[in-house]
Tab-separated table of C-alpha atoms in Angstrom:
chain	number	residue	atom	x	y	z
T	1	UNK	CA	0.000	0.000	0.000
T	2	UNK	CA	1.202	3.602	-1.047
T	3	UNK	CA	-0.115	6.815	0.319
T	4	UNK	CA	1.104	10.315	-0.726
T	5	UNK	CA	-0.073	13.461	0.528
T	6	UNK	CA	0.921	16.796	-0.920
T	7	UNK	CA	1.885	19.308	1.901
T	8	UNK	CA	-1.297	21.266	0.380
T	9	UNK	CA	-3.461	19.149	1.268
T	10	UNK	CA	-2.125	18.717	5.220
T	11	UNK	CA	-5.328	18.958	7.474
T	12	UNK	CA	-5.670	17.921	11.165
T	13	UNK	CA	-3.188	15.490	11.779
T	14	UNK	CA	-3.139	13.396	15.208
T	15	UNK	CA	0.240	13.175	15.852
T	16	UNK	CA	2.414	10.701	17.565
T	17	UNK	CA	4.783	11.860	20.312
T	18	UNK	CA	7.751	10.817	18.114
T	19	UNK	CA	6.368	13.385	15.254
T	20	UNK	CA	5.387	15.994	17.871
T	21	UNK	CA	9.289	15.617	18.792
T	22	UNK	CA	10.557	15.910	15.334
T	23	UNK	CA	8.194	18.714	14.825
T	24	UNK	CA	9.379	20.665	17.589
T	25	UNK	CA	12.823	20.636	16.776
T	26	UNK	CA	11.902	21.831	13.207
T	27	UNK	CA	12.737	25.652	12.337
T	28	UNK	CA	11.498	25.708	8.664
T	29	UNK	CA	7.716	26.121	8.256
T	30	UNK	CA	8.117	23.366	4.810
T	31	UNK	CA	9.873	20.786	6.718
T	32	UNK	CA	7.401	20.811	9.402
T	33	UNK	CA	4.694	20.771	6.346
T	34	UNK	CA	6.428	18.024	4.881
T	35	UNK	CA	6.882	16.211	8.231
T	36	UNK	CA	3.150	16.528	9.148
T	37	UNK	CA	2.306	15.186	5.543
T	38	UNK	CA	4.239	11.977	6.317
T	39	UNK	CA	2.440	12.062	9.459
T	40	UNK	CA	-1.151	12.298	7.276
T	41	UNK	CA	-0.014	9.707	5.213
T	42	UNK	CA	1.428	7.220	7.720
T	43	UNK	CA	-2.325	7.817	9.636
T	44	UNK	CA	-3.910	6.996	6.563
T	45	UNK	CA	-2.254	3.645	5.782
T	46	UNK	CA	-2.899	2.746	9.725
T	47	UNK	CA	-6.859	3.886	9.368
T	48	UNK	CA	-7.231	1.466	6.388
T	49	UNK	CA	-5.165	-1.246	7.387
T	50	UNK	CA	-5.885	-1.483	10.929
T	51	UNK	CA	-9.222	0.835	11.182
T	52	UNK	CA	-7.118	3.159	13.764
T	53	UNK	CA	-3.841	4.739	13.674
T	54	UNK	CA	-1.196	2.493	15.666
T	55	UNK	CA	1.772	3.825	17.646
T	56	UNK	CA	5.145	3.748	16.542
T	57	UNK	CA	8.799	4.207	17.614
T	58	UNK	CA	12.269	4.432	15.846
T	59	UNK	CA	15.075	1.751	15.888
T	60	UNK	CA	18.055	3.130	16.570
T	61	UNK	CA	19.042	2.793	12.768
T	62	UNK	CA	16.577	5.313	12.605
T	63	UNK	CA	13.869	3.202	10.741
T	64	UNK	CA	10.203	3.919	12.337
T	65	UNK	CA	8.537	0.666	13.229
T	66	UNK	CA	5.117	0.144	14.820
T	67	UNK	CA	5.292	-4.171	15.361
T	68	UNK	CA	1.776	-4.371	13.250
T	69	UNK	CA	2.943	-4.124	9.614
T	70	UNK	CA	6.061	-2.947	7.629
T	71	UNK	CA	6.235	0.682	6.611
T	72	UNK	CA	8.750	3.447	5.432
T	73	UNK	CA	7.999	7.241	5.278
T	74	UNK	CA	9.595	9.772	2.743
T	75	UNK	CA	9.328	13.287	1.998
T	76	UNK	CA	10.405	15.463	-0.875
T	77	UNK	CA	9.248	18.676	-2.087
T	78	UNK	CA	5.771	19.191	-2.272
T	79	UNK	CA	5.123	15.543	-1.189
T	80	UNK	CA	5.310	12.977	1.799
T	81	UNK	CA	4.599	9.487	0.985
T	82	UNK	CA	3.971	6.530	3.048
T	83	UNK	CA	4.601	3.002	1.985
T	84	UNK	CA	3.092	-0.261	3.950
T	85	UNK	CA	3.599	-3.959	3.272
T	86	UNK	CA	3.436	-7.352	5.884
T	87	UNK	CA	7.291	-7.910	4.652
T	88	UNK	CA	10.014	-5.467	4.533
T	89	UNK	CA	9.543	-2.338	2.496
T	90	UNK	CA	11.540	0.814	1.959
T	91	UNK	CA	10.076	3.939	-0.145
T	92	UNK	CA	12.272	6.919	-1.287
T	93	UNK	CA	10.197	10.055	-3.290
T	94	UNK	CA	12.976	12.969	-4.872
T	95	UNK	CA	12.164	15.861	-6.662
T	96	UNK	CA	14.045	15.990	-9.998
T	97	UNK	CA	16.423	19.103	-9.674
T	98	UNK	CA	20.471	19.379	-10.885
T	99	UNK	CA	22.029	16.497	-9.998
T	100	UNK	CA	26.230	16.723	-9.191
T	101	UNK	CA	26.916	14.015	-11.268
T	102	UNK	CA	30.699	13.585	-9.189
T	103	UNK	CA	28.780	12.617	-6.253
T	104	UNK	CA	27.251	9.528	-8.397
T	105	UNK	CA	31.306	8.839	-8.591
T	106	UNK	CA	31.682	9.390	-5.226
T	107	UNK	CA	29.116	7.638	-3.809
T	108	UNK	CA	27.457	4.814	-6.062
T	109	UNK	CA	28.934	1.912	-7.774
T	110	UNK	CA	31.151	1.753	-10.893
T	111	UNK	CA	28.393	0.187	-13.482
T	112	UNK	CA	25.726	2.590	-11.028
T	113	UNK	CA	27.819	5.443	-12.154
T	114	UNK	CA	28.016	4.264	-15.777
T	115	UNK	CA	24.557	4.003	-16.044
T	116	UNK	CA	23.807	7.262	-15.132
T	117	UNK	CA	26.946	8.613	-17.752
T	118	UNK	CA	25.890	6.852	-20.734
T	119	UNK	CA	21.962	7.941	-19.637
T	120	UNK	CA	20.332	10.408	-22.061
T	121	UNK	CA	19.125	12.428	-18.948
T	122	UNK	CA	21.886	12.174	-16.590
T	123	UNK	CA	19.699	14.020	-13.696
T	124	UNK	CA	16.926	11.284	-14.626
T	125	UNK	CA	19.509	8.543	-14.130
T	126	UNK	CA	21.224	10.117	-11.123
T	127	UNK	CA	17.713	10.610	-9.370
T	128	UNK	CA	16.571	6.741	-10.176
T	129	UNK	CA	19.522	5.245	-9.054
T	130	UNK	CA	19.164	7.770	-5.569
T	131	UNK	CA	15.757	6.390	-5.115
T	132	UNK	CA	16.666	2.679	-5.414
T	133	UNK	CA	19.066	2.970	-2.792
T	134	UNK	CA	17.524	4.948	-0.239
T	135	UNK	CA	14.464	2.911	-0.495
T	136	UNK	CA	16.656	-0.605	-0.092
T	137	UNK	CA	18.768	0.767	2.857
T	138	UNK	CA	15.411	1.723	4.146
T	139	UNK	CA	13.761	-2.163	3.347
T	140	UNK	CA	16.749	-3.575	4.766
T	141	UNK	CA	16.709	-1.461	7.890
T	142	UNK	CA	19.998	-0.129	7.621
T	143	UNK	CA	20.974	3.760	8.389
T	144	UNK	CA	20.726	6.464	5.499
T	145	UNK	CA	24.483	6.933	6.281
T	146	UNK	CA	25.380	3.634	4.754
T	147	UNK	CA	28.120	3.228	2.270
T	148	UNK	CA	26.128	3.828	-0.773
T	149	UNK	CA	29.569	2.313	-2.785
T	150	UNK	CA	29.178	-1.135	-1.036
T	151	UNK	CA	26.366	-2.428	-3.147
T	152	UNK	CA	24.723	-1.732	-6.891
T	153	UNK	CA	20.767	-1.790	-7.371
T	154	UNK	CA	22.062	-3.573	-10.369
T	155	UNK	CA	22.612	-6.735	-8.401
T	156	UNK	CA	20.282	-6.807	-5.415
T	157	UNK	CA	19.524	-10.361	-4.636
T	158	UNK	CA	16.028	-11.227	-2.829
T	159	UNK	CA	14.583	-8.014	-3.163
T	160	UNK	CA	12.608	-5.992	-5.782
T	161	UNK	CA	13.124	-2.581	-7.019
T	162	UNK	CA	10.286	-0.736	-8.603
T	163	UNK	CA	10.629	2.593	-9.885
T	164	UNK	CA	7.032	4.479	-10.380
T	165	UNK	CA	6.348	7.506	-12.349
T	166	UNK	CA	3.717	8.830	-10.170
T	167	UNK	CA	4.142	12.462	-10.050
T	168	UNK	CA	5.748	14.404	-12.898
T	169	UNK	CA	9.012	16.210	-11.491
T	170	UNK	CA	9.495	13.824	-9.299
T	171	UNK	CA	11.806	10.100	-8.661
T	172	UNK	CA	9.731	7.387	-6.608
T	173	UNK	CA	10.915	4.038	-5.850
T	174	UNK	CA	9.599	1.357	-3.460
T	175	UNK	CA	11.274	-1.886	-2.470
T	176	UNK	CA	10.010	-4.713	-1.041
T	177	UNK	CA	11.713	-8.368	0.304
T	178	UNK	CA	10.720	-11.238	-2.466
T	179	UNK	CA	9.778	-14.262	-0.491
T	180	UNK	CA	12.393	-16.883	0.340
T	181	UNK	CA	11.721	-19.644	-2.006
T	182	UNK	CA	14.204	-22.023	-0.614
T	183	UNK	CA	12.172	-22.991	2.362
């Protein structure tokens, strides 16, 4: 299940203590926007999964868990987004802008990085292969600070990348665990 809410259409969000701490230590009037849009969206998943919204708490990797279902919160420009599964999922949502292409040196994998400089749109390619990763590290549970070099989207075993063009301007990917078939 995906829910995305536009920071325009933000109305009375309950909150959950660990928003209402994020919020408070928010100075920017869009990032608390943005935050209470992932808020709207992560109540909306709970309402029509569980029929009421159900408490969460972070790991310390960071990742938000609530010990119903599997979810993973993003937020990007204009839009929050909320994705929900009963197996591991990570969702990342960027808005297209320039893209430094020497960070996709720095940071991603060699045939990452020649993917995005043999792409007709580099920015295109730079912002895919950003989404795919942040949205595995976040399936996987790992921190966003992980070594984006140590592994290629290219050749992710037991999990599934998919890369939706939902909103124009925009980079969206959600990844999900495939189900072990060996057992």
């Amino acid at each position: 299940m995906l829910k995305i809410v536009k920071i325009s259409q933000v109305n009375d969000v309950i909150l959950s203590p660990e928003r209402e701490k994020k919020l408070a230590a928010l100075k920017n009037e869009k990032a608390r926007l943005l935050s209470l849009a992932a808020e709207q969206a992560y109540n909306e998943v709970c309402t029509e999964l569980c029929g009421r919204i159900v408490p969460y708490h972070y790991a310390p990797s960071g990742k938000p868990e609530n010990g119903e279902f599997f979810f993973s919160l993003s937020h990007s420009g204009e839009y929050a987004l909320c994705a929900a599964k009963k197996s591991p999922v990570g969702a990342d949502i960027q808005i297209m802008r320039r893209a430094d292409i020497r960070l996709a040196k720095r940071f991603f994998s060699q045939d990452e990085f020649e993917y995005i400089k043999n792409g007709k749109n580099k920015e295109e390619a730079f912002f895919e292969i950003w989404t795919m990763k942040e949205a595995y590290v976040k399936a996987k549970g790992g921190s966003i600070g992980e070594d984006f070099k140590n592994f290629s989207v290219f050749s992710l075993k037991g999990w599934e990348l998919r890369l939706l063009e939902l909103i124009q301007g925009y980079k969206l990917c959600v990844c999900t665990k495939l189900p072990d078939k060996s057992l």
